[in-house]
Amino acid sequence: MLELQWNEGNVHQYSTETTINDRHSHTVQGTTTPANNMMTHVHYYEGTTTFVGHVHQFSRFTGNPVFLTDGTHYHEFSGMTTFDDGHVHYYSGFTERNFS
């Protein structure tokens, strides 16, 4: 039987690389906002990523939780950065397992 491990206001860390556009990529990383401890929930995330003279913003909601056999869970996330310096970047990844 799966025993879920819940922490009050669980959050997740995330880190992934963007697509290469205009001969460079960016790192998208941070910590999600807390979410209610319910079977179905999502997290909001946002941030800024920089590369030699220009900045991109990113913000979205994660997907629903993907539960693991040890009772923890992670989320998938994907999106597009803001348009800056004539281009955008796309990204996708998985959060780390939940922690409080």
PDB file of N, CA and C in Angstrom:
ATOM      1  N   MET A   1       0.843  -1.192   0.000  1.00  0.00           N
ATOM      2  CA  MET A   1       0.000   0.000   0.000  1.00  0.00           C
ATOM      3  C   MET A   1       0.879   1.242   0.000  1.00  0.00           C
ATOM      4  N   LEU A   2       0.537   2.181  -0.841  1.00  0.00           N
ATOM      5  CA  LEU A   2       1.283   3.430  -0.957  1.00  0.00           C
ATOM      6  C   LEU A   2       0.962   4.332   0.224  1.00  0.00           C
ATOM      7  N   GLU A   3       2.000   4.743   0.949  1.00  0.00           N
ATOM      8  CA  GLU A   3       1.815   5.674   2.064  1.00  0.00           C
ATOM      9  C   GLU A   3       2.371   7.024   1.621  1.00  0.00           C
ATOM     10  N   LEU A   4       1.481   8.003   1.482  1.00  0.00           N
ATOM     11  CA  LEU A   4       1.895   9.314   1.005  1.00  0.00           C
ATOM     12  C   LEU A   4       2.640  10.072   2.088  1.00  0.00           C
ATOM     13  N   GLN A   5       3.706  10.753   1.692  1.00  0.00           N
ATOM     14  CA  GLN A   5       4.478  11.581   2.607  1.00  0.00           C
ATOM     15  C   GLN A   5       4.149  13.036   2.324  1.00  0.00           C
ATOM     16  N   TRP A   6       3.402  13.651   3.218  1.00  0.00           N
ATOM     17  CA  TRP A   6       2.995  15.037   3.053  1.00  0.00           C
ATOM     18  C   TRP A   6       3.724  15.914   4.044  1.00  0.00           C
ATOM     19  N   ASN A   7       4.141  17.049   3.594  1.00  0.00           N
ATOM     20  CA  ASN A   7       4.696  18.087   4.450  1.00  0.00           C
ATOM     21  C   ASN A   7       3.793  19.297   4.299  1.00  0.00           C
ATOM     22  N   GLU A   8       3.611  20.026   5.364  1.00  0.00           N
ATOM     23  CA  GLU A   8       2.764  21.217   5.290  1.00  0.00           C
ATOM     24  C   GLU A   8       3.287  22.169   4.224  1.00  0.00           C
ATOM     25  N   GLY A   9       2.430  22.524   3.301  1.00  0.00           N
ATOM     26  CA  GLY A   9       2.805  23.461   2.250  1.00  0.00           C
ATOM     27  C   GLY A   9       3.986  22.972   1.442  1.00  0.00           C
ATOM     28  N   ASN A  10       3.928  21.765   0.926  1.00  0.00           N
ATOM     29  CA  ASN A  10       5.073  21.193   0.211  1.00  0.00           C
ATOM     30  C   ASN A  10       5.516  22.076  -0.948  1.00  0.00           C
ATOM     31  N   VAL A  11       6.830  22.117  -1.159  1.00  0.00           N
ATOM     32  CA  VAL A  11       7.440  22.865  -2.253  1.00  0.00           C
ATOM     33  C   VAL A  11       8.436  21.961  -2.967  1.00  0.00           C
ATOM     34  N   HIS A  12       8.896  22.401  -4.128  1.00  0.00           N
ATOM     35  CA  HIS A  12       9.841  21.621  -4.926  1.00  0.00           C
ATOM     36  C   HIS A  12      10.911  22.534  -5.506  1.00  0.00           C
ATOM     37  N   GLN A  13      12.107  22.030  -5.608  1.00  0.00           N
ATOM     38  CA  GLN A  13      13.156  22.721  -6.348  1.00  0.00           C
ATOM     39  C   GLN A  13      13.111  22.227  -7.785  1.00  0.00           C
ATOM     40  N   TYR A  14      13.560  23.067  -8.706  1.00  0.00           N
ATOM     41  CA  TYR A  14      13.592  22.680 -10.118  1.00  0.00           C
ATOM     42  C   TYR A  14      14.806  23.311 -10.787  1.00  0.00           C
ATOM     43  N   SER A  15      15.320  22.655 -11.801  1.00  0.00           N
ATOM     44  CA  SER A  15      16.445  23.175 -12.571  1.00  0.00           C
ATOM     45  C   SER A  15      16.498  22.447 -13.912  1.00  0.00           C
ATOM     46  N   THR A  16      16.584  23.206 -14.987  1.00  0.00           N
ATOM     47  CA  THR A  16      16.695  22.629 -16.322  1.00  0.00           C
ATOM     48  C   THR A  16      17.329  23.657 -17.242  1.00  0.00           C
ATOM     49  N   GLU A  17      17.763  23.207 -18.399  1.00  0.00           N
ATOM     50  CA  GLU A  17      18.342  24.084 -19.414  1.00  0.00           C
ATOM     51  C   GLU A  17      17.300  24.389 -20.489  1.00  0.00           C
ATOM     52  N   THR A  18      17.388  25.567 -21.044  1.00  0.00           N
ATOM     53  CA  THR A  18      16.495  25.945 -22.144  1.00  0.00           C
ATOM     54  C   THR A  18      17.038  25.414 -23.468  1.00  0.00           C
ATOM     55  N   THR A  19      16.246  25.596 -24.501  1.00  0.00           N
ATOM     56  CA  THR A  19      16.713  25.325 -25.854  1.00  0.00           C
ATOM     57  C   THR A  19      17.825  26.312 -26.207  1.00  0.00           C
ATOM     58  N   ILE A  20      18.610  25.940 -27.192  1.00  0.00           N
ATOM     59  CA  ILE A  20      19.660  26.842 -27.684  1.00  0.00           C
ATOM     60  C   ILE A  20      19.054  27.703 -28.782  1.00  0.00           C
ATOM     61  N   ASN A  21      19.024  28.990 -28.551  1.00  0.00           N
ATOM     62  CA  ASN A  21      18.534  29.959 -29.531  1.00  0.00           C
ATOM     63  C   ASN A  21      19.535  31.105 -29.566  1.00  0.00           C
ATOM     64  N   ASP A  22      19.791  31.657 -30.710  1.00  0.00           N
ATOM     65  CA  ASP A  22      20.757  32.742 -30.871  1.00  0.00           C
ATOM     66  C   ASP A  22      22.127  32.328 -30.306  1.00  0.00           C
ATOM     67  N   ARG A  23      22.487  31.062 -30.518  1.00  0.00           N
ATOM     68  CA  ARG A  23      23.787  30.487 -30.137  1.00  0.00           C
ATOM     69  C   ARG A  23      24.038  30.418 -28.630  1.00  0.00           C
ATOM     70  N   HIS A  24      22.986  30.361 -27.815  1.00  0.00           N
ATOM     71  CA  HIS A  24      23.183  30.205 -26.366  1.00  0.00           C
ATOM     72  C   HIS A  24      21.929  29.611 -25.724  1.00  0.00           C
ATOM     73  N   SER A  25      22.086  29.129 -24.491  1.00  0.00           N
ATOM     74  CA  SER A  25      20.956  28.635 -23.695  1.00  0.00           C
ATOM     75  C   SER A  25      20.991  29.311 -22.330  1.00  0.00           C
ATOM     76  N   HIS A  26      19.965  29.075 -21.546  1.00  0.00           N
ATOM     77  CA  HIS A  26      19.853  29.626 -20.196  1.00  0.00           C
ATOM     78  C   HIS A  26      19.518  28.503 -19.225  1.00  0.00           C
ATOM     79  N   THR A  27      19.745  28.755 -17.954  1.00  0.00           N
ATOM     80  CA  THR A  27      19.312  27.843 -16.899  1.00  0.00           C
ATOM     81  C   THR A  27      18.036  28.395 -16.282  1.00  0.00           C
ATOM     82  N   VAL A  28      17.037  27.547 -16.164  1.00  0.00           N
ATOM     83  CA  VAL A  28      15.778  27.875 -15.500  1.00  0.00           C
ATOM     84  C   VAL A  28      15.790  27.102 -14.185  1.00  0.00           C
ATOM     85  N   GLN A  29      15.817  27.811 -13.062  1.00  0.00           N
ATOM     86  CA  GLN A  29      15.893  27.122 -11.777  1.00  0.00           C
ATOM     87  C   GLN A  29      15.253  27.949 -10.672  1.00  0.00           C
ATOM     88  N   GLY A  30      14.903  27.280  -9.586  1.00  0.00           N
ATOM     89  CA  GLY A  30      14.313  27.960  -8.445  1.00  0.00           C
ATOM     90  C   GLY A  30      13.573  26.990  -7.545  1.00  0.00           C
ATOM     91  N   THR A  31      12.675  27.533  -6.750  1.00  0.00           N
ATOM     92  CA  THR A  31      11.827  26.773  -5.833  1.00  0.00           C
ATOM     93  C   THR A  31      10.384  27.186  -6.073  1.00  0.00           C
ATOM     94  N   THR A  32       9.496  26.213  -6.164  1.00  0.00           N
ATOM     95  CA  THR A  32       8.083  26.514  -6.409  1.00  0.00           C
ATOM     96  C   THR A  32       7.452  27.170  -5.181  1.00  0.00           C
ATOM     97  N   THR A  33       6.285  27.730  -5.374  1.00  0.00           N
ATOM     98  CA  THR A  33       5.507  28.219  -4.244  1.00  0.00           C
ATOM     99  C   THR A  33       4.905  27.015  -3.517  1.00  0.00           C
ATOM    100  N   PRO A  34       4.554  27.164  -2.245  1.00  0.00           N
ATOM    101  CA  PRO A  34       3.902  26.069  -1.513  1.00  0.00           C
ATOM    102  C   PRO A  34       2.535  25.758  -2.115  1.00  0.00           C
ATOM    103  N   ALA A  35       2.111  24.516  -1.965  1.00  0.00           N
ATOM    104  CA  ALA A  35       0.782  24.102  -2.429  1.00  0.00           C
ATOM    105  C   ALA A  35       0.101  23.326  -1.321  1.00  0.00           C
ATOM    106  N   ASN A  36      -1.222  23.338  -1.352  1.00  0.00           N
ATOM    107  CA  ASN A  36      -1.985  22.562  -0.380  1.00  0.00           C
ATOM    108  C   ASN A  36      -1.669  21.083  -0.528  1.00  0.00           C
ATOM    109  N   ASN A  37      -1.699  20.376   0.557  1.00  0.00           N
ATOM    110  CA  ASN A  37      -1.388  18.948   0.535  1.00  0.00           C
ATOM    111  C   ASN A  37      -2.619  18.144   0.153  1.00  0.00           C
ATOM    112  N   MET A  38      -2.903  18.144  -1.123  1.00  0.00           N
ATOM    113  CA  MET A  38      -4.035  17.398  -1.651  1.00  0.00           C
ATOM    114  C   MET A  38      -3.506  16.471  -2.737  1.00  0.00           C
ATOM    115  N   MET A  39      -4.232  15.413  -3.011  1.00  0.00           N
ATOM    116  CA  MET A  39      -3.806  14.457  -4.029  1.00  0.00           C
ATOM    117  C   MET A  39      -3.576  15.140  -5.373  1.00  0.00           C
ATOM    118  N   THR A  40      -4.438  16.059  -5.748  1.00  0.00           N
ATOM    119  CA  THR A  40      -4.272  16.794  -6.996  1.00  0.00           C
ATOM    120  C   THR A  40      -3.952  18.243  -6.643  1.00  0.00           C
ATOM    121  N   HIS A  41      -2.781  18.681  -7.015  1.00  0.00           N
ATOM    122  CA  HIS A  41      -2.373  20.065  -6.770  1.00  0.00           C
ATOM    123  C   HIS A  41      -1.288  20.442  -7.771  1.00  0.00           C
ATOM    124  N   VAL A  42      -1.105  21.723  -7.954  1.00  0.00           N
ATOM    125  CA  VAL A  42      -0.043  22.248  -8.807  1.00  0.00           C
ATOM    126  C   VAL A  42       0.702  23.327  -8.029  1.00  0.00           C
ATOM    127  N   HIS A  43       1.857  23.707  -8.536  1.00  0.00           N
ATOM    128  CA  HIS A  43       2.671  24.760  -7.930  1.00  0.00           C
ATOM    129  C   HIS A  43       2.937  25.847  -8.958  1.00  0.00           C
ATOM    130  N   TYR A  44       3.018  27.080  -8.491  1.00  0.00           N
ATOM    131  CA  TYR A  44       3.412  28.198  -9.333  1.00  0.00           C
ATOM    132  C   TYR A  44       4.920  28.373  -9.207  1.00  0.00           C
ATOM    133  N   TYR A  45       5.566  28.743 -10.307  1.00  0.00           N
ATOM    134  CA  TYR A  45       6.988  29.054 -10.264  1.00  0.00           C
ATOM    135  C   TYR A  45       7.260  30.225 -11.192  1.00  0.00           C
ATOM    136  N   GLU A  46       8.278  30.979 -10.870  1.00  0.00           N
ATOM    137  CA  GLU A  46       8.666  32.117 -11.700  1.00  0.00           C
ATOM    138  C   GLU A  46      10.121  32.447 -11.433  1.00  0.00           C
ATOM    139  N   GLY A  47      10.717  33.168 -12.357  1.00  0.00           N
ATOM    140  CA  GLY A  47      12.101  33.560 -12.164  1.00  0.00           C
ATOM    141  C   GLY A  47      12.643  34.373 -13.316  1.00  0.00           C
ATOM    142  N   THR A  48      13.925  34.659 -13.202  1.00  0.00           N
ATOM    143  CA  THR A  48      14.664  35.437 -14.180  1.00  0.00           C
ATOM    144  C   THR A  48      15.917  34.659 -14.543  1.00  0.00           C
ATOM    145  N   THR A  49      16.261  34.646 -15.807  1.00  0.00           N
ATOM    146  CA  THR A  49      17.497  34.013 -16.247  1.00  0.00           C
ATOM    147  C   THR A  49      18.241  35.000 -17.146  1.00  0.00           C
ATOM    148  N   THR A  50      19.556  35.085 -16.968  1.00  0.00           N
ATOM    149  CA  THR A  50      20.346  36.073 -17.692  1.00  0.00           C
ATOM    150  C   THR A  50      21.452  35.410 -18.500  1.00  0.00           C
ATOM    151  N   PHE A  51      21.884  36.108 -19.530  1.00  0.00           N
ATOM    152  CA  PHE A  51      23.018  35.669 -20.338  1.00  0.00           C
ATOM    153  C   PHE A  51      23.613  36.886 -21.032  1.00  0.00           C
ATOM    154  N   VAL A  52      24.837  37.188 -20.754  1.00  0.00           N
ATOM    155  CA  VAL A  52      25.618  38.262 -21.380  1.00  0.00           C
ATOM    156  C   VAL A  52      24.761  39.377 -21.967  1.00  0.00           C
ATOM    157  N   GLY A  53      24.285  40.230 -21.114  1.00  0.00           N
ATOM    158  CA  GLY A  53      23.626  41.431 -21.587  1.00  0.00           C
ATOM    159  C   GLY A  53      22.129  41.381 -21.815  1.00  0.00           C
ATOM    160  N   HIS A  54      21.483  40.242 -21.625  1.00  0.00           N
ATOM    161  CA  HIS A  54      20.029  40.250 -21.748  1.00  0.00           C
ATOM    162  C   HIS A  54      19.394  39.308 -20.726  1.00  0.00           C
ATOM    163  N   VAL A  55      18.098  39.542 -20.515  1.00  0.00           N
ATOM    164  CA  VAL A  55      17.354  38.862 -19.458  1.00  0.00           C
ATOM    165  C   VAL A  55      16.080  38.266 -20.042  1.00  0.00           C
ATOM    166  N   HIS A  56      15.717  37.086 -19.575  1.00  0.00           N
ATOM    167  CA  HIS A  56      14.422  36.484 -19.886  1.00  0.00           C
ATOM    168  C   HIS A  56      13.711  36.200 -18.570  1.00  0.00           C
ATOM    169  N   GLN A  57      12.405  36.375 -18.568  1.00  0.00           N
ATOM    170  CA  GLN A  57      11.561  36.004 -17.436  1.00  0.00           C
ATOM    171  C   GLN A  57      10.847  34.703 -17.784  1.00  0.00           C
ATOM    172  N   PHE A  58      10.455  33.951 -16.758  1.00  0.00           N
ATOM    173  CA  PHE A  58       9.637  32.765 -16.978  1.00  0.00           C
ATOM    174  C   PHE A  58       8.670  32.621 -15.810  1.00  0.00           C
ATOM    175  N   SER A  59       7.492  32.095 -16.072  1.00  0.00           N
ATOM    176  CA  SER A  59       6.507  31.831 -15.015  1.00  0.00           C
ATOM    177  C   SER A  59       5.415  30.935 -15.585  1.00  0.00           C
ATOM    178  N   ARG A  60       5.009  29.959 -14.787  1.00  0.00           N
ATOM    179  CA  ARG A  60       3.960  29.014 -15.182  1.00  0.00           C
ATOM    180  C   ARG A  60       3.525  28.238 -13.952  1.00  0.00           C
ATOM    181  N   PHE A  61       2.615  27.301 -14.168  1.00  0.00           N
ATOM    182  CA  PHE A  61       2.230  26.333 -13.153  1.00  0.00           C
ATOM    183  C   PHE A  61       2.757  24.965 -13.559  1.00  0.00           C
ATOM    184  N   THR A  62       3.123  24.156 -12.578  1.00  0.00           N
ATOM    185  CA  THR A  62       3.547  22.785 -12.856  1.00  0.00           C
ATOM    186  C   THR A  62       2.330  21.950 -13.243  1.00  0.00           C
ATOM    187  N   GLY A  63       2.591  20.730 -13.678  1.00  0.00           N
ATOM    188  CA  GLY A  63       1.520  19.768 -13.873  1.00  0.00           C
ATOM    189  C   GLY A  63       1.122  19.167 -12.532  1.00  0.00           C
ATOM    190  N   ASN A  64       0.160  18.262 -12.551  1.00  0.00           N
ATOM    191  CA  ASN A  64      -0.267  17.563 -11.335  1.00  0.00           C
ATOM    192  C   ASN A  64       0.848  16.663 -10.815  1.00  0.00           C
ATOM    193  N   PRO A  65       0.764  16.228  -9.554  1.00  0.00           N
ATOM    194  CA  PRO A  65       1.830  15.392  -8.998  1.00  0.00           C
ATOM    195  C   PRO A  65       1.903  14.015  -9.653  1.00  0.00           C
ATOM    196  N   VAL A  66       3.122  13.507  -9.742  1.00  0.00           N
ATOM    197  CA  VAL A  66       3.381  12.136 -10.173  1.00  0.00           C
ATOM    198  C   VAL A  66       3.896  11.410  -8.933  1.00  0.00           C
ATOM    199  N   PHE A  67       3.101  10.478  -8.415  1.00  0.00           N
ATOM    200  CA  PHE A  67       3.442   9.818  -7.154  1.00  0.00           C
ATOM    201  C   PHE A  67       4.394   8.650  -7.361  1.00  0.00           C
ATOM    202  N   LEU A  68       5.340   8.516  -6.442  1.00  0.00           N
ATOM    203  CA  LEU A  68       6.326   7.451  -6.468  1.00  0.00           C
ATOM    204  C   LEU A  68       5.981   6.410  -5.407  1.00  0.00           C
ATOM    205  N   THR A  69       6.550   5.238  -5.518  1.00  0.00           N
ATOM    206  CA  THR A  69       6.210   4.136  -4.602  1.00  0.00           C
ATOM    207  C   THR A  69       6.626   4.415  -3.163  1.00  0.00           C
ATOM    208  N   ASP A  70       7.568   5.337  -2.953  1.00  0.00           N
ATOM    209  CA  ASP A  70       7.979   5.661  -1.576  1.00  0.00           C
ATOM    210  C   ASP A  70       7.091   6.724  -0.929  1.00  0.00           C
ATOM    211  N   GLY A  71       6.029   7.157  -1.637  1.00  0.00           N
ATOM    212  CA  GLY A  71       5.086   8.125  -1.080  1.00  0.00           C
ATOM    213  C   GLY A  71       5.392   9.568  -1.424  1.00  0.00           C
ATOM    214  N   THR A  72       6.550   9.823  -2.006  1.00  0.00           N
ATOM    215  CA  THR A  72       6.863  11.190  -2.421  1.00  0.00           C
ATOM    216  C   THR A  72       6.303  11.425  -3.824  1.00  0.00           C
ATOM    217  N   HIS A  73       6.484  12.627  -4.320  1.00  0.00           N
ATOM    218  CA  HIS A  73       6.006  12.941  -5.665  1.00  0.00           C
ATOM    219  C   HIS A  73       6.863  14.035  -6.293  1.00  0.00           C
ATOM    220  N   TYR A  74       6.712  14.184  -7.595  1.00  0.00           N
ATOM    221  CA  TYR A  74       7.354  15.259  -8.341  1.00  0.00           C
ATOM    222  C   TYR A  74       6.335  15.803  -9.337  1.00  0.00           C
ATOM    223  N   HIS A  75       6.718  16.847 -10.045  1.00  0.00           N
ATOM    224  CA  HIS A  75       5.845  17.467 -11.049  1.00  0.00           C
ATOM    225  C   HIS A  75       6.622  17.692 -12.337  1.00  0.00           C
ATOM    226  N   GLU A  76       5.930  17.606 -13.458  1.00  0.00           N
ATOM    227  CA  GLU A  76       6.504  18.010 -14.740  1.00  0.00           C
ATOM    228  C   GLU A  76       6.233  19.495 -14.926  1.00  0.00           C
ATOM    229  N   PHE A  77       7.134  20.170 -15.626  1.00  0.00           N
ATOM    230  CA  PHE A  77       6.920  21.579 -15.942  1.00  0.00           C
ATOM    231  C   PHE A  77       7.517  21.888 -17.305  1.00  0.00           C
ATOM    232  N   SER A  78       6.954  22.869 -17.978  1.00  0.00           N
ATOM    233  CA  SER A  78       7.474  23.295 -19.276  1.00  0.00           C
ATOM    234  C   SER A  78       6.941  24.684 -19.588  1.00  0.00           C
ATOM    235  N   GLY A  79       7.614  25.363 -20.490  1.00  0.00           N
ATOM    236  CA  GLY A  79       7.152  26.692 -20.849  1.00  0.00           C
ATOM    237  C   GLY A  79       8.076  27.376 -21.828  1.00  0.00           C
ATOM    238  N   MET A  80       7.864  28.669 -21.963  1.00  0.00           N
ATOM    239  CA  MET A  80       8.633  29.513 -22.863  1.00  0.00           C
ATOM    240  C   MET A  80       9.016  30.771 -22.101  1.00  0.00           C
ATOM    241  N   THR A  81      10.228  31.251 -22.322  1.00  0.00           N
ATOM    242  CA  THR A  81      10.655  32.493 -21.690  1.00  0.00           C
ATOM    243  C   THR A  81      10.023  33.684 -22.400  1.00  0.00           C
ATOM    244  N   THR A  82      10.177  34.844 -21.810  1.00  0.00           N
ATOM    245  CA  THR A  82       9.752  36.074 -22.469  1.00  0.00           C
ATOM    246  C   THR A  82      10.659  36.362 -23.663  1.00  0.00           C
ATOM    247  N   PHE A  83      10.167  37.176 -24.565  1.00  0.00           N
ATOM    248  CA  PHE A  83      10.909  37.599 -25.752  1.00  0.00           C
ATOM    249  C   PHE A  83      11.889  38.694 -25.351  1.00  0.00           C
ATOM    250  N   ASP A  84      13.164  38.503 -25.651  1.00  0.00           N
ATOM    251  CA  ASP A  84      14.176  39.524 -25.368  1.00  0.00           C
ATOM    252  C   ASP A  84      15.315  39.360 -26.353  1.00  0.00           C
ATOM    253  N   ASP A  85      15.907  40.446 -26.771  1.00  0.00           N
ATOM    254  CA  ASP A  85      17.056  40.423 -27.674  1.00  0.00           C
ATOM    255  C   ASP A  85      16.748  39.635 -28.954  1.00  0.00           C
ATOM    256  N   GLY A  86      15.488  39.700 -29.407  1.00  0.00           N
ATOM    257  CA  GLY A  86      15.097  39.089 -30.665  1.00  0.00           C
ATOM    258  C   GLY A  86      14.789  37.608 -30.634  1.00  0.00           C
ATOM    259  N   HIS A  87      14.614  37.013 -29.439  1.00  0.00           N
ATOM    260  CA  HIS A  87      14.351  35.573 -29.389  1.00  0.00           C
ATOM    261  C   HIS A  87      13.701  35.166 -28.062  1.00  0.00           C
ATOM    262  N   VAL A  88      13.216  33.930 -28.039  1.00  0.00           N
ATOM    263  CA  VAL A  88      12.699  33.282 -26.828  1.00  0.00           C
ATOM    264  C   VAL A  88      13.441  31.955 -26.662  1.00  0.00           C
ATOM    265  N   HIS A  89      13.237  31.305 -25.529  1.00  0.00           N
ATOM    266  CA  HIS A  89      13.766  29.963 -25.282  1.00  0.00           C
ATOM    267  C   HIS A  89      12.632  29.102 -24.742  1.00  0.00           C
ATOM    268  N   TYR A  90      12.681  27.812 -25.031  1.00  0.00           N
ATOM    269  CA  TYR A  90      11.713  26.842 -24.513  1.00  0.00           C
ATOM    270  C   TYR A  90      12.418  25.946 -23.506  1.00  0.00           C
ATOM    271  N   TYR A  91      11.651  25.424 -22.544  1.00  0.00           N
ATOM    272  CA  TYR A  91      12.237  24.560 -21.524  1.00  0.00           C
ATOM    273  C   TYR A  91      11.222  23.522 -21.073  1.00  0.00           C
ATOM    274  N   SER A  92      11.714  22.437 -20.509  1.00  0.00           N
ATOM    275  CA  SER A  92      10.857  21.429 -19.884  1.00  0.00           C
ATOM    276  C   SER A  92      11.717  20.622 -18.917  1.00  0.00           C
ATOM    277  N   GLY A  93      11.068  20.054 -17.919  1.00  0.00           N
ATOM    278  CA  GLY A  93      11.807  19.267 -16.948  1.00  0.00           C
ATOM    279  C   GLY A  93      10.898  18.697 -15.881  1.00  0.00           C
ATOM    280  N   PHE A  94      11.527  18.207 -14.830  1.00  0.00           N
ATOM    281  CA  PHE A  94      10.840  17.602 -13.695  1.00  0.00           C
ATOM    282  C   PHE A  94      11.347  18.265 -12.420  1.00  0.00           C
ATOM    283  N   THR A  95      10.443  18.531 -11.490  1.00  0.00           N
ATOM    284  CA  THR A  95      10.880  19.058 -10.199  1.00  0.00           C
ATOM    285  C   THR A  95      11.576  17.950  -9.421  1.00  0.00           C
ATOM    286  N   GLU A  96      12.249  18.320  -8.350  1.00  0.00           N
ATOM    287  CA  GLU A  96      12.770  17.349  -7.403  1.00  0.00           C
ATOM    288  C   GLU A  96      11.592  16.804  -6.612  1.00  0.00           C
ATOM    289  N   ARG A  97      11.827  15.769  -5.824  1.00  0.00           N
ATOM    290  CA  ARG A  97      10.765  15.225  -4.960  1.00  0.00           C
ATOM    291  C   ARG A  97      10.369  16.286  -3.943  1.00  0.00           C
ATOM    292  N   ASN A  98       9.165  16.152  -3.398  1.00  0.00           N
ATOM    293  CA  ASN A  98       8.647  17.127  -2.448  1.00  0.00           C
ATOM    294  C   ASN A  98       9.473  17.158  -1.163  1.00  0.00           C
ATOM    295  N   PHE A  99       9.572  18.356  -0.598  1.00  0.00           N
ATOM    296  CA  PHE A  99      10.193  18.564   0.716  1.00  0.00           C
ATOM    297  C   PHE A  99       9.495  19.743   1.351  1.00  0.00           C
ATOM    298  N   SER A 100       9.676  19.925   2.660  1.00  0.00           N
ATOM    299  CA  SER A 100       8.988  21.039   3.329  1.00  0.00           C
ATOM    300  C   SER A 100       9.916  22.207   3.516  1.00  0.00           C
TER     301      SER A 100
END
